[in-house]
Short mmCIF file of C-alpha atoms in Angstrom, two decimals:
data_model
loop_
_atom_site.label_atom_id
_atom_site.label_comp_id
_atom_site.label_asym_id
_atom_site.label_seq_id
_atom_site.Cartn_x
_atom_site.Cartn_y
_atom_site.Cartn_z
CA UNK A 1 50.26 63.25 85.65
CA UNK A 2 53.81 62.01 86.59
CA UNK A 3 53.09 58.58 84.84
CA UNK A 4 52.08 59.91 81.28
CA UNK A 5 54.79 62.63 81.37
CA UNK A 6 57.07 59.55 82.07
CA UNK A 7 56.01 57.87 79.28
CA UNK A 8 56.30 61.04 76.80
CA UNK A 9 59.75 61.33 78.17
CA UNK A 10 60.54 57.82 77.65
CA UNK A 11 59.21 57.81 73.92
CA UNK A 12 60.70 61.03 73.25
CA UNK A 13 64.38 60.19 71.08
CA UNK A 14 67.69 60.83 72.92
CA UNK A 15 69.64 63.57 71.43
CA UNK A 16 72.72 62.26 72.85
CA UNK A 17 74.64 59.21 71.61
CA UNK A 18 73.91 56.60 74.15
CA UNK A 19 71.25 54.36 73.32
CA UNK A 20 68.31 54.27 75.33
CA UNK A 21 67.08 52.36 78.43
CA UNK A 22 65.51 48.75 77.43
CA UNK A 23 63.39 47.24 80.18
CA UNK A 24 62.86 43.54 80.97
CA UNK A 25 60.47 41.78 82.94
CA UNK A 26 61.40 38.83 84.25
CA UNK A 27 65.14 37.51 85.52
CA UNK A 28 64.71 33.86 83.59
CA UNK A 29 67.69 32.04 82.23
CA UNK A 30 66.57 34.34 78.60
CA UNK A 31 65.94 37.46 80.48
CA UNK A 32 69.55 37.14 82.15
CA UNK A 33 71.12 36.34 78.95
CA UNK A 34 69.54 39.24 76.78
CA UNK A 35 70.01 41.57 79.38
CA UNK A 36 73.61 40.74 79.44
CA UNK A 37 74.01 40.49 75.52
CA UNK A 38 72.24 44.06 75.93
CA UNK A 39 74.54 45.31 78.64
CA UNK A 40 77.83 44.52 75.86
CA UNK A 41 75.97 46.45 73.04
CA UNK A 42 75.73 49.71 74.80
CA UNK A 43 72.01 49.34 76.44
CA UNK A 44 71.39 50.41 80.30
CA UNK A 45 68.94 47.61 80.81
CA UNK A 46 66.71 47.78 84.03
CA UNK A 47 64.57 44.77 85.11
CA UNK A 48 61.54 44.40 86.46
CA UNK A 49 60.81 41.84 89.47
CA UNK A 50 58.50 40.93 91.81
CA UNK A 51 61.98 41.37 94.17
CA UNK A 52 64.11 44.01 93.96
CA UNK A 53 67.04 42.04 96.29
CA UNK A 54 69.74 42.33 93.29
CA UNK A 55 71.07 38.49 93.25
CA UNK A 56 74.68 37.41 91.71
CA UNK A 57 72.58 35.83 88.28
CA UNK A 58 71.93 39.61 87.21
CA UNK A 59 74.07 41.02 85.09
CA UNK A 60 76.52 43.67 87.56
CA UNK A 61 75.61 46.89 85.38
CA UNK A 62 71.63 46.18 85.13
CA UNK A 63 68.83 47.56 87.55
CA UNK A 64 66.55 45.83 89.31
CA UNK A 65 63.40 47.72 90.51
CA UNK A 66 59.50 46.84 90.76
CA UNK A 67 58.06 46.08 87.60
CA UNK A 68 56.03 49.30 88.08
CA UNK A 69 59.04 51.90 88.35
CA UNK A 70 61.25 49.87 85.87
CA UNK A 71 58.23 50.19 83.12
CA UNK A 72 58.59 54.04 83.87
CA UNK A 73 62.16 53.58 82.74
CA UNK A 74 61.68 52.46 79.42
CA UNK A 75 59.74 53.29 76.19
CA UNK A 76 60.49 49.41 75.41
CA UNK A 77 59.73 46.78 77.72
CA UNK A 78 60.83 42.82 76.66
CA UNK A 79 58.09 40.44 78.65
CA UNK A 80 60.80 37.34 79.14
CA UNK A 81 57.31 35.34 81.12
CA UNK A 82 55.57 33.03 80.11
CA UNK A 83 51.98 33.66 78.74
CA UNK A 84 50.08 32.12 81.83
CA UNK A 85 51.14 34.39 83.94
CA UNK A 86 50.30 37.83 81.40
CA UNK A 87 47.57 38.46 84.00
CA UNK A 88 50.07 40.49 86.26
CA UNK A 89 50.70 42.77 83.45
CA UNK A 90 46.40 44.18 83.67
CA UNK A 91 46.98 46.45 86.96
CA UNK A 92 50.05 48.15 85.27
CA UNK A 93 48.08 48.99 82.12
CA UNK A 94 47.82 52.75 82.37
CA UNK A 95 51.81 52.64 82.66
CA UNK A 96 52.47 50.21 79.56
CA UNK A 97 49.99 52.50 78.03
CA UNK A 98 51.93 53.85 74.35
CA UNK A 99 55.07 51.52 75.58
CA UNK A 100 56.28 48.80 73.02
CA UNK A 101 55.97 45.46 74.47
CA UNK A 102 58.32 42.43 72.79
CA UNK A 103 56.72 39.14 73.87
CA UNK A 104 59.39 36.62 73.70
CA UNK A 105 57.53 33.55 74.60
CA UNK A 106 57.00 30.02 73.07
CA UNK A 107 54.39 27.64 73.64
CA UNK A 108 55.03 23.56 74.42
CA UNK A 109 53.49 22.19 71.44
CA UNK A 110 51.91 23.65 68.07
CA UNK A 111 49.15 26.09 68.01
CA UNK A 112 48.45 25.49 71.95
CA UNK A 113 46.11 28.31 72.19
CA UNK A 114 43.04 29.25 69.73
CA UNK A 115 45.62 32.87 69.21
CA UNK A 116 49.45 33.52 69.50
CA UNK A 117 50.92 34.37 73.08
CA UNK A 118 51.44 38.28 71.27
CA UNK A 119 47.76 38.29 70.03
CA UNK A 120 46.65 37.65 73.72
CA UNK A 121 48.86 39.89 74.80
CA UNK A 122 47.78 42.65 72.62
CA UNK A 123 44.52 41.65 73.57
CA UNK A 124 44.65 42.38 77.48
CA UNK A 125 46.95 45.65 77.04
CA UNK A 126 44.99 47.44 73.95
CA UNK A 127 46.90 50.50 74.48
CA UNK A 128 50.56 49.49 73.93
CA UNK A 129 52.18 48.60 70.78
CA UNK A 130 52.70 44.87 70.86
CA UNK A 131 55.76 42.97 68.86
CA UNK A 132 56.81 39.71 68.63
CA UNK A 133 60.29 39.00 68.82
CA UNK A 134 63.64 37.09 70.48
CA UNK A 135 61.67 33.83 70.48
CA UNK A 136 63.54 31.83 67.43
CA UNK A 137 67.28 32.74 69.81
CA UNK A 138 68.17 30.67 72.81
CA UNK A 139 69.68 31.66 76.02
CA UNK A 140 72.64 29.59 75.02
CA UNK A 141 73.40 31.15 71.81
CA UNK A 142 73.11 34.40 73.34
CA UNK A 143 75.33 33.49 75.75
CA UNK A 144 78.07 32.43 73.40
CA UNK A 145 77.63 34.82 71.08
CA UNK A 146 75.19 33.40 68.33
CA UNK A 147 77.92 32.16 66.96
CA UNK A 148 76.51 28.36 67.72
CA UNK A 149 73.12 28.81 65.97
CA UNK A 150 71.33 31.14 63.46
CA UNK A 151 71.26 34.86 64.05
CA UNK A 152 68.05 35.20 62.18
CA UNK A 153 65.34 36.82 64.51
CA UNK A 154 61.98 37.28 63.20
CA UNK A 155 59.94 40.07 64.18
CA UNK A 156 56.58 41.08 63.54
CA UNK A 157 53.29 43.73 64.72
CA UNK A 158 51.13 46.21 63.68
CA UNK A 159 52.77 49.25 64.58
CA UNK A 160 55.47 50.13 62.03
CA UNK A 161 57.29 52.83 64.15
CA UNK A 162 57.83 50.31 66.91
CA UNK A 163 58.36 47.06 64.50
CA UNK A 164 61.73 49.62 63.51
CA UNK A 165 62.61 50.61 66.79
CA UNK A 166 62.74 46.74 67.95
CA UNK A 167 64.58 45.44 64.85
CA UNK A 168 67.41 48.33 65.64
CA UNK A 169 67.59 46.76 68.74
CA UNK A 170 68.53 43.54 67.42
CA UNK A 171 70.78 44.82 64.57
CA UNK A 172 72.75 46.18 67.58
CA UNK A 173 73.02 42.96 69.45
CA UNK A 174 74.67 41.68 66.21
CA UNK A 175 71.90 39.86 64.78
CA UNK A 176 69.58 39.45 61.40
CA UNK A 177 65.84 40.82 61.55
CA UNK A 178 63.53 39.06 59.55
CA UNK A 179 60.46 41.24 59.30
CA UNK A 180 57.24 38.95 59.07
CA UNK A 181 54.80 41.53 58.61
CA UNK A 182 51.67 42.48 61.14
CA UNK A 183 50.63 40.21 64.23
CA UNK A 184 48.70 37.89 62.68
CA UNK A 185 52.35 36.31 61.59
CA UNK A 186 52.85 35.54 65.46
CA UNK A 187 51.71 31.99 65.83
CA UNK A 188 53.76 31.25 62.67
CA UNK A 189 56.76 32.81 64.12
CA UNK A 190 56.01 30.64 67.82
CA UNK A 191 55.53 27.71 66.15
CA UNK A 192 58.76 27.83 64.71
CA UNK A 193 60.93 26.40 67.34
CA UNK A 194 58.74 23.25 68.09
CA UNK A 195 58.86 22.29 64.53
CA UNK A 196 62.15 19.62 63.81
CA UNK A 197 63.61 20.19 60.91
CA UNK A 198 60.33 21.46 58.77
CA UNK A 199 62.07 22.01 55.29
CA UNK A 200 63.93 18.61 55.82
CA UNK A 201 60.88 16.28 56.38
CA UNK A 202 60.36 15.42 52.90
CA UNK A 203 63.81 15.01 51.78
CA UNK A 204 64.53 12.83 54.45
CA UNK A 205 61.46 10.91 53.77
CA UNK A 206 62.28 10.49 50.04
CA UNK A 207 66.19 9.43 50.49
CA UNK A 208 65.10 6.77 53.48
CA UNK A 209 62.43 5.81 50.88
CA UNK A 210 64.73 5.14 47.83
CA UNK A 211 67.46 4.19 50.32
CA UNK A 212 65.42 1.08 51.28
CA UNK A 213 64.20 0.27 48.00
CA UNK A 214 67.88 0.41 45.93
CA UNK A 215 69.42 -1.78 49.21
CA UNK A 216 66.39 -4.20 48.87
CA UNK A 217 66.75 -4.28 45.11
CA UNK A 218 70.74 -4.91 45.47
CA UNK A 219 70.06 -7.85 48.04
CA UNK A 220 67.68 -9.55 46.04
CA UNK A 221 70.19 -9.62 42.68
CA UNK A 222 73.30 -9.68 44.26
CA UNK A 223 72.68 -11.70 47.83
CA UNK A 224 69.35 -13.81 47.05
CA UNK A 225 70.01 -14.64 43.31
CA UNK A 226 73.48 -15.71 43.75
CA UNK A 227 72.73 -18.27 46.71
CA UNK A 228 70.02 -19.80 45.15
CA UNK A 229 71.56 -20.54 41.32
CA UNK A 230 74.78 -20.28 41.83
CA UNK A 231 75.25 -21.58 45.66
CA UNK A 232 77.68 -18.92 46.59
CA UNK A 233 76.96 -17.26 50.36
CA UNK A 234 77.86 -13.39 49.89
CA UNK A 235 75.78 -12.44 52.63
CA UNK A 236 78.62 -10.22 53.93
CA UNK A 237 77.79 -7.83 50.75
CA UNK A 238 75.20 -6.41 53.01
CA UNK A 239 78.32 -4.61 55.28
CA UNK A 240 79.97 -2.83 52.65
CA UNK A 241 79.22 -3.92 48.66
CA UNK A 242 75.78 -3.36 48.83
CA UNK A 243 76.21 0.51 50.78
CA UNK A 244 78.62 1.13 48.16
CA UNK A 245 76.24 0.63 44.92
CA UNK A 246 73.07 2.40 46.85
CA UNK A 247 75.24 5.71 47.53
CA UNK A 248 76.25 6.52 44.27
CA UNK A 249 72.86 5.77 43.27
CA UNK A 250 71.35 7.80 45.73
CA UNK A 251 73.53 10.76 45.58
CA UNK A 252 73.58 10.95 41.46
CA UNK A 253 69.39 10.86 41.37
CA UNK A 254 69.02 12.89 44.56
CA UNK A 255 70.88 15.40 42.74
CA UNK A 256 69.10 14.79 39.31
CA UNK A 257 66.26 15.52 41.85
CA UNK A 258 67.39 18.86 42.48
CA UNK A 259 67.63 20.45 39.09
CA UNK A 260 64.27 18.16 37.74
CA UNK A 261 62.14 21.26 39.27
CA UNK A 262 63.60 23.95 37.43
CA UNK A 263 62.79 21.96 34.10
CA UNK A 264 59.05 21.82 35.39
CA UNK A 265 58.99 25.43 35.81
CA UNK A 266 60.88 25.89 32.48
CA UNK A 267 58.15 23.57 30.50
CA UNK A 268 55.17 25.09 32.89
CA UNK A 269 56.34 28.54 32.01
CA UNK A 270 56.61 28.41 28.33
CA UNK A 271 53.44 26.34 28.41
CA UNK A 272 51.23 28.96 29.95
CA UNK A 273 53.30 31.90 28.24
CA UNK A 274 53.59 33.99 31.40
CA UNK A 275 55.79 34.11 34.77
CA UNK A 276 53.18 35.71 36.79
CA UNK A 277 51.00 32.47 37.58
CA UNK A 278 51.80 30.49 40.85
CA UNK A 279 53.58 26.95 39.80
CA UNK A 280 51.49 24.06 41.76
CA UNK A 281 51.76 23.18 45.19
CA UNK A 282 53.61 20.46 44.82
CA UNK A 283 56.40 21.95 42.44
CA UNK A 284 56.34 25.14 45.02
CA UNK A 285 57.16 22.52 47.57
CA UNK A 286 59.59 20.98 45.64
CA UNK A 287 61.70 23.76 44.81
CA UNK A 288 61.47 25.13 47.81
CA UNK A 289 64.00 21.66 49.45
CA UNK A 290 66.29 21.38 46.93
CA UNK A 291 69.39 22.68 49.09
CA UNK A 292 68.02 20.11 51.43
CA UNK A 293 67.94 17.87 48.59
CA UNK A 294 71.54 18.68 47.56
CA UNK A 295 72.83 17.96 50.88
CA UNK A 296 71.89 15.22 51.43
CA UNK A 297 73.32 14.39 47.94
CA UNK A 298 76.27 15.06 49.00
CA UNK A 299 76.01 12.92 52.20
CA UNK A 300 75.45 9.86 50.01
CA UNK A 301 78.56 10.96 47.76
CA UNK A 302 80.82 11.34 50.67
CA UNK A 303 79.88 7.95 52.07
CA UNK A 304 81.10 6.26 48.71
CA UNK A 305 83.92 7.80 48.92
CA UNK A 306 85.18 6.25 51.98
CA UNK A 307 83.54 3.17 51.36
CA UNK A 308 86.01 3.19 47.75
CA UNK A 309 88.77 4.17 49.69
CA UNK A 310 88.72 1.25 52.29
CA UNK A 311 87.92 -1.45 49.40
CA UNK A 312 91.30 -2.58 49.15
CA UNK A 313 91.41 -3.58 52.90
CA UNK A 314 88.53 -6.01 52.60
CA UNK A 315 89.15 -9.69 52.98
CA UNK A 316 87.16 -10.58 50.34
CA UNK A 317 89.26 -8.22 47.58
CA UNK A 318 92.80 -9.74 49.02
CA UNK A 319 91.35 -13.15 48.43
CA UNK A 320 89.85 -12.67 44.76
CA UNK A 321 93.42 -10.85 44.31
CA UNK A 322 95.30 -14.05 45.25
CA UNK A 323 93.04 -16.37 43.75
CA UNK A 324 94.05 -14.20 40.37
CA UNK A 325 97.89 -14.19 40.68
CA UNK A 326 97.71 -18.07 42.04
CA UNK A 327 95.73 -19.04 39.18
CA UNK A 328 98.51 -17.40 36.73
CA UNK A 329 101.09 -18.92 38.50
CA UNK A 330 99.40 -22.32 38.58
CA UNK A 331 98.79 -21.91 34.08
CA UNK A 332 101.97 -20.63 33.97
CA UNK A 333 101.12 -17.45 32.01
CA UNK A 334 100.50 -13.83 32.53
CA UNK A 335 97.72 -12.00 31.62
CA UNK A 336 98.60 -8.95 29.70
CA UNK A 337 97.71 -5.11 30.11
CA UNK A 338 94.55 -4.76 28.65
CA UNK A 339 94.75 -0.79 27.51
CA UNK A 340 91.25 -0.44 26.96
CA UNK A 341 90.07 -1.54 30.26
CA UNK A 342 92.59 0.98 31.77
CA UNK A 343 91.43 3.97 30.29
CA UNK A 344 87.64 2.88 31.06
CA UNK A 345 89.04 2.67 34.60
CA UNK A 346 91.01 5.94 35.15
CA UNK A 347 88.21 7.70 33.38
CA UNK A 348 85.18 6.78 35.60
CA UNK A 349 87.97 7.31 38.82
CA UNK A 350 88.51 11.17 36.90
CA UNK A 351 85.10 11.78 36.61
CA UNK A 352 84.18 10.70 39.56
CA UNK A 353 87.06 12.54 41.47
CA UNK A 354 86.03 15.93 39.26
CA UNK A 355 82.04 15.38 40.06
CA UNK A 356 82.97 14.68 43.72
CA UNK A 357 84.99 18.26 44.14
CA UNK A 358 81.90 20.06 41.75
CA UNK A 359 79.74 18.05 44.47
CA UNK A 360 81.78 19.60 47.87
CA UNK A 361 81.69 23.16 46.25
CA UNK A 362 78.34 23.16 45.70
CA UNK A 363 77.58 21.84 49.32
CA UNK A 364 80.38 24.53 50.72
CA UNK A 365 78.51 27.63 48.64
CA UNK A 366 75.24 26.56 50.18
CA UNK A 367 76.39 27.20 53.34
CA UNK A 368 74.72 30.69 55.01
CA UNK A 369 78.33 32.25 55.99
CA UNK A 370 79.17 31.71 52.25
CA UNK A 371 76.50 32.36 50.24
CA UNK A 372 75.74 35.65 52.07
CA UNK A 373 79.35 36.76 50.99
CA UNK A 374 78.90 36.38 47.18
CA UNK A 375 76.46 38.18 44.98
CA UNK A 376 73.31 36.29 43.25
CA UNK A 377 75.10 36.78 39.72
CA UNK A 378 77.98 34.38 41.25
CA UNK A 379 75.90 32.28 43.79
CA UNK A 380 73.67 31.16 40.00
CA UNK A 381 77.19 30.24 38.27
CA UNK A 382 78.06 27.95 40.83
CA UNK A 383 74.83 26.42 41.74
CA UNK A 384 73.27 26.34 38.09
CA UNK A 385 76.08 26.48 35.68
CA UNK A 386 78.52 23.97 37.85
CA UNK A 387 75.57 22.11 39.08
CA UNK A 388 74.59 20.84 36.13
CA UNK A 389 78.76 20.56 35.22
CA UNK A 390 78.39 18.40 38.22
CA UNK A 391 75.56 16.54 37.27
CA UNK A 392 77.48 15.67 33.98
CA UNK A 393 80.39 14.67 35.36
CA UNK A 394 78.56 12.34 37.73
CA UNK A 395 76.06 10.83 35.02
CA UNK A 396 79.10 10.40 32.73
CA UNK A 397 81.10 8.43 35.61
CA UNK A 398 78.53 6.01 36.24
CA UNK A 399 77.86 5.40 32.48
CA UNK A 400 81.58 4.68 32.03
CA UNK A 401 81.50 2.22 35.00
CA UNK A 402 78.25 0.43 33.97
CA UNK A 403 77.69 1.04 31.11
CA UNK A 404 79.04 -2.17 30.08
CA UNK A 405 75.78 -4.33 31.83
CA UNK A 406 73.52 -2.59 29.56
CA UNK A 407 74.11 -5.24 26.47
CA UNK A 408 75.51 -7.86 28.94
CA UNK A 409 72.51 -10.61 29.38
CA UNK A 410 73.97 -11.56 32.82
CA UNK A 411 73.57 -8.50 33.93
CA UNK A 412 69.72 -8.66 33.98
CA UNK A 413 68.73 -11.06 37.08
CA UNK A 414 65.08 -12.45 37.25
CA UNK A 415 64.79 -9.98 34.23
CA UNK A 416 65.58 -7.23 36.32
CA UNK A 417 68.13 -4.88 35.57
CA UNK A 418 71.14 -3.42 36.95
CA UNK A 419 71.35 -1.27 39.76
CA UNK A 420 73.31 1.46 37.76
CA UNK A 421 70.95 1.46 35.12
CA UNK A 422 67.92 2.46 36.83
CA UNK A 423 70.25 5.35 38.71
CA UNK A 424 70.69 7.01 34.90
CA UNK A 425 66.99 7.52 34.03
CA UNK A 426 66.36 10.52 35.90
CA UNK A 427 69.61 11.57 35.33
CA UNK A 428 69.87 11.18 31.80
CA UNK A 429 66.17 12.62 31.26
CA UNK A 430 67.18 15.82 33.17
CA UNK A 431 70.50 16.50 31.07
CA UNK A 432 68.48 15.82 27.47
CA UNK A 433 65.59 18.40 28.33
CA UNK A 434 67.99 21.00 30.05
CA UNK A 435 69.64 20.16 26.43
CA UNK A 436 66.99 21.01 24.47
CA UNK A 437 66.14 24.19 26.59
CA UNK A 438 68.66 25.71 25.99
CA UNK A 439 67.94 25.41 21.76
CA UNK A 440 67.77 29.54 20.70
CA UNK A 441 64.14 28.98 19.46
CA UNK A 442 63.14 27.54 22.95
CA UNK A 443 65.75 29.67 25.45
CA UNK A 444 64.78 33.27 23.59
CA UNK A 445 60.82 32.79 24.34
CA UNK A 446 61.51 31.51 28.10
CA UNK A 447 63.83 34.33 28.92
CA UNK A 448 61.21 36.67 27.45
CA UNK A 449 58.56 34.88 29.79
CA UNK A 450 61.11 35.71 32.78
CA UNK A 451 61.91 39.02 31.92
CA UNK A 452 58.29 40.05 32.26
CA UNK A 453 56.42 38.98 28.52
CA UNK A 454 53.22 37.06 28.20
CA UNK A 455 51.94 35.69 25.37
CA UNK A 456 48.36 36.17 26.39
CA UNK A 457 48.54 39.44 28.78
CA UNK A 458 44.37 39.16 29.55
CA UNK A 459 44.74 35.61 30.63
CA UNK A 460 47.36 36.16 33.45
CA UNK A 461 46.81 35.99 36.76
#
């Protein structure tokens, strides 16, 4: 009798302003920590332990009973254990009967068990209301305020009513719930942590794929070539020459590589006549790493800019510098200005300077803190209209600097042509269909197809 009017007392809502009591088992370096993050945000928090002996690790305003009278305490109870040791949890059944549990708990590799740690749990208490949150947040960056990692905390179960009541809980604790829907989400949500960078695998994958091939290509034309016809050792290229033509390359059709999706789906779209048909895996995919994509574009273009910047210090410039001024000394003449070479070089240094700051903004706008600050009518100017402005402005600066090699026979070693030239195909081909997108005859239709029209309604799916 006492134990179920407990319970209806403990689900009941408080009528006065102070939140109610939040129960943890277990006094783990997580328990400690969300107890004490709990403590700030207004909770009384009482744990449950197999001792009651309060010890210094506990947070000073928190209780510390039996796990049987603590449960009493509390409509919500957090299990911060691990999932072997669940069984305890059986004997105290009739209490946790109604209560909403929050399992917390991660496995130590992928899909360890046949069902999540919250199915299982659901599975040996079938009377309470089972919810899966807390695991995606460390003890650290509760402890220093989530301000050191991401304050996104997914949360999902079956019952609604106590899916709400947990996410309040971590709205209060200053965090981002990220509802994932019923239970069955669970081994999703604990598989999670384990995974290393998930959305970065392919990216990374691609640009250590083209990184290799472009520094390859580079040593074979510029390294290779030149020792065996013309005898000249310029081995050292590999240390700073060769790094300096791959990451221009690399960050112009990386980000060519971002915007090359949305053309897909542009051409896919007005194809099929209809928005409402899933785009292929593998464009899904694709779209779905483009901000991964984009920063590492920007990696690339950062590292060219300080390899530019220390090119002047290099042995090998100082010597081709005095070799220049000696040999004018030594013919007795001076070579004059030549005008047009000095506009082609301050214009690929402007555009590159003016694609570089395009390139930071768009990095600095993908950032979480800032994009969550503007609106999605200003977060598409910047990443679609001054993307592609970017894109422009980049293509533009390496046709200005190479350009010249593409009607130069020297230029093409063992047949093979330059560097540069093979960085503008994607490039180019992105900026000539985005071109001819955005015709009237071809941009009216495909807004219509976003806006909701089909062409054939009774073929959609």
């Amino acid at each position: 009798m006492n134990k179920n009017s407990s319970n209806i007392m403990a689900l009941a809502p408080s009528t006065s302003n102070k939140r109610e009591t939040v129960c943890i088992f277990g006094t783990g370096d997580f328990g400690r920590a969300l107890g004490h993050k709990m403590i700030q945000s207004g909770y009384p928090v009482v744990y449950g332990s197999r001792s009651t002996q309060i010890s210094n690790l506990i947070p000073k305003d928190a209780e510390v009973l039996s796990h049987a009278e603590a449960a009493q305490k509390a409509a919500i109870i957090i299990i911060a254990i691990q999932r072997q040791h669940y069984n305890f949890l059986i004997p105290l059944a009739e209490i946790l009967h109604g209560k909403v549990l929050v399992d917390i708990s991660n496995n130590l590799k992928l899909n360890q068990y046949p069902e999540s740690n919250a199915e299982y749990l659901a599975q040996l208490l079938p009377g309470s209301r089972v919810v899966k949150a807390f695991n995606t947040v460390s003890a650290w960056a509760l402890q220093s305020g989530t301000l050191d990692a991401s304050r996104q905390v997914f949360v999902c179960g079956d019952d609604v009513e106590a899916k709400q009541m947990v996410m309040n809980i971590v709205r209060a604790l200053g965090l981002t719930p990220v509802d994932k829907g019923s239970l069955l989400a669970a081994q999703e949500i604990e598989n999670y942590p384990l995974q290393l960078f998930p959305m970065w695998k392919f990216p990374i994958f691609l640009s250590l794929g083209l990184t290799a091939f472009f520094f390859f290509y580079c040593l074979a034309l510029d390294v290779i070539y030149t020792y065996i016809y013309e005898k000249n050792n310029f081995s050292f290229f590999i240390a700073i020459t060769i790094p300096n033509r791959v990451c221009p390359v690399m960050a112009l059709i990386l980000l060519a590589l971002v915007y090359l999706p949305g053309i897909f789906a542009a051409i896919i779209q007005l194809y099929r006549g209809t928005k409402y048909r899933r785009f292929p895996d593998w464009l899904d995919k694709w779209m779905l790493c483009r901000k991964q994509l984009g920063l590492i574009a920007l990696a690339f273009a950062s590292l060219h800019v300080v390899f530019s910047l220390v090119t002047p210090m290099r042995a090998f410039v100082h010597w081709r510098t005095s070799k220049g001024i000696i040999s004018q000394a030594l013919n007795n003449k001076t070579e004059p200005l030549n005008n047009t070479n000095a506009w082609i070089s301050d214009s690929y240094l402007s555009l590159g300077i003016l694609g570089f700051f395009l390139f930071v903004l768009l990095g600095i706008t993908s950032l979480p803190s800032v994009s969550n600050n503007v609106n999605w009518r200003e977060f598409r100017f910047v990443q679609s209209k001054l993307g592609y402005l970017a894109l422009i402005l980049c293509t533009a600066h390496t046709l200005v600097y190479g350009g010249k090699w593409f009607l130069s026979p020297s230029a093409y070693k063992w047949y093979l042509p330059n560097i540069y030239m093979l960085s503008l195909v994607i490039p180019c081909a992105v900026l000539v269909v985005k071109f001819v997108l955005i015709f009237p005859c071809v941009d009216k239709p495909l807004t219509q197809i976003r806006q909701g029209w089909e062409r054939n309604p009774k073929h959609s799916e």
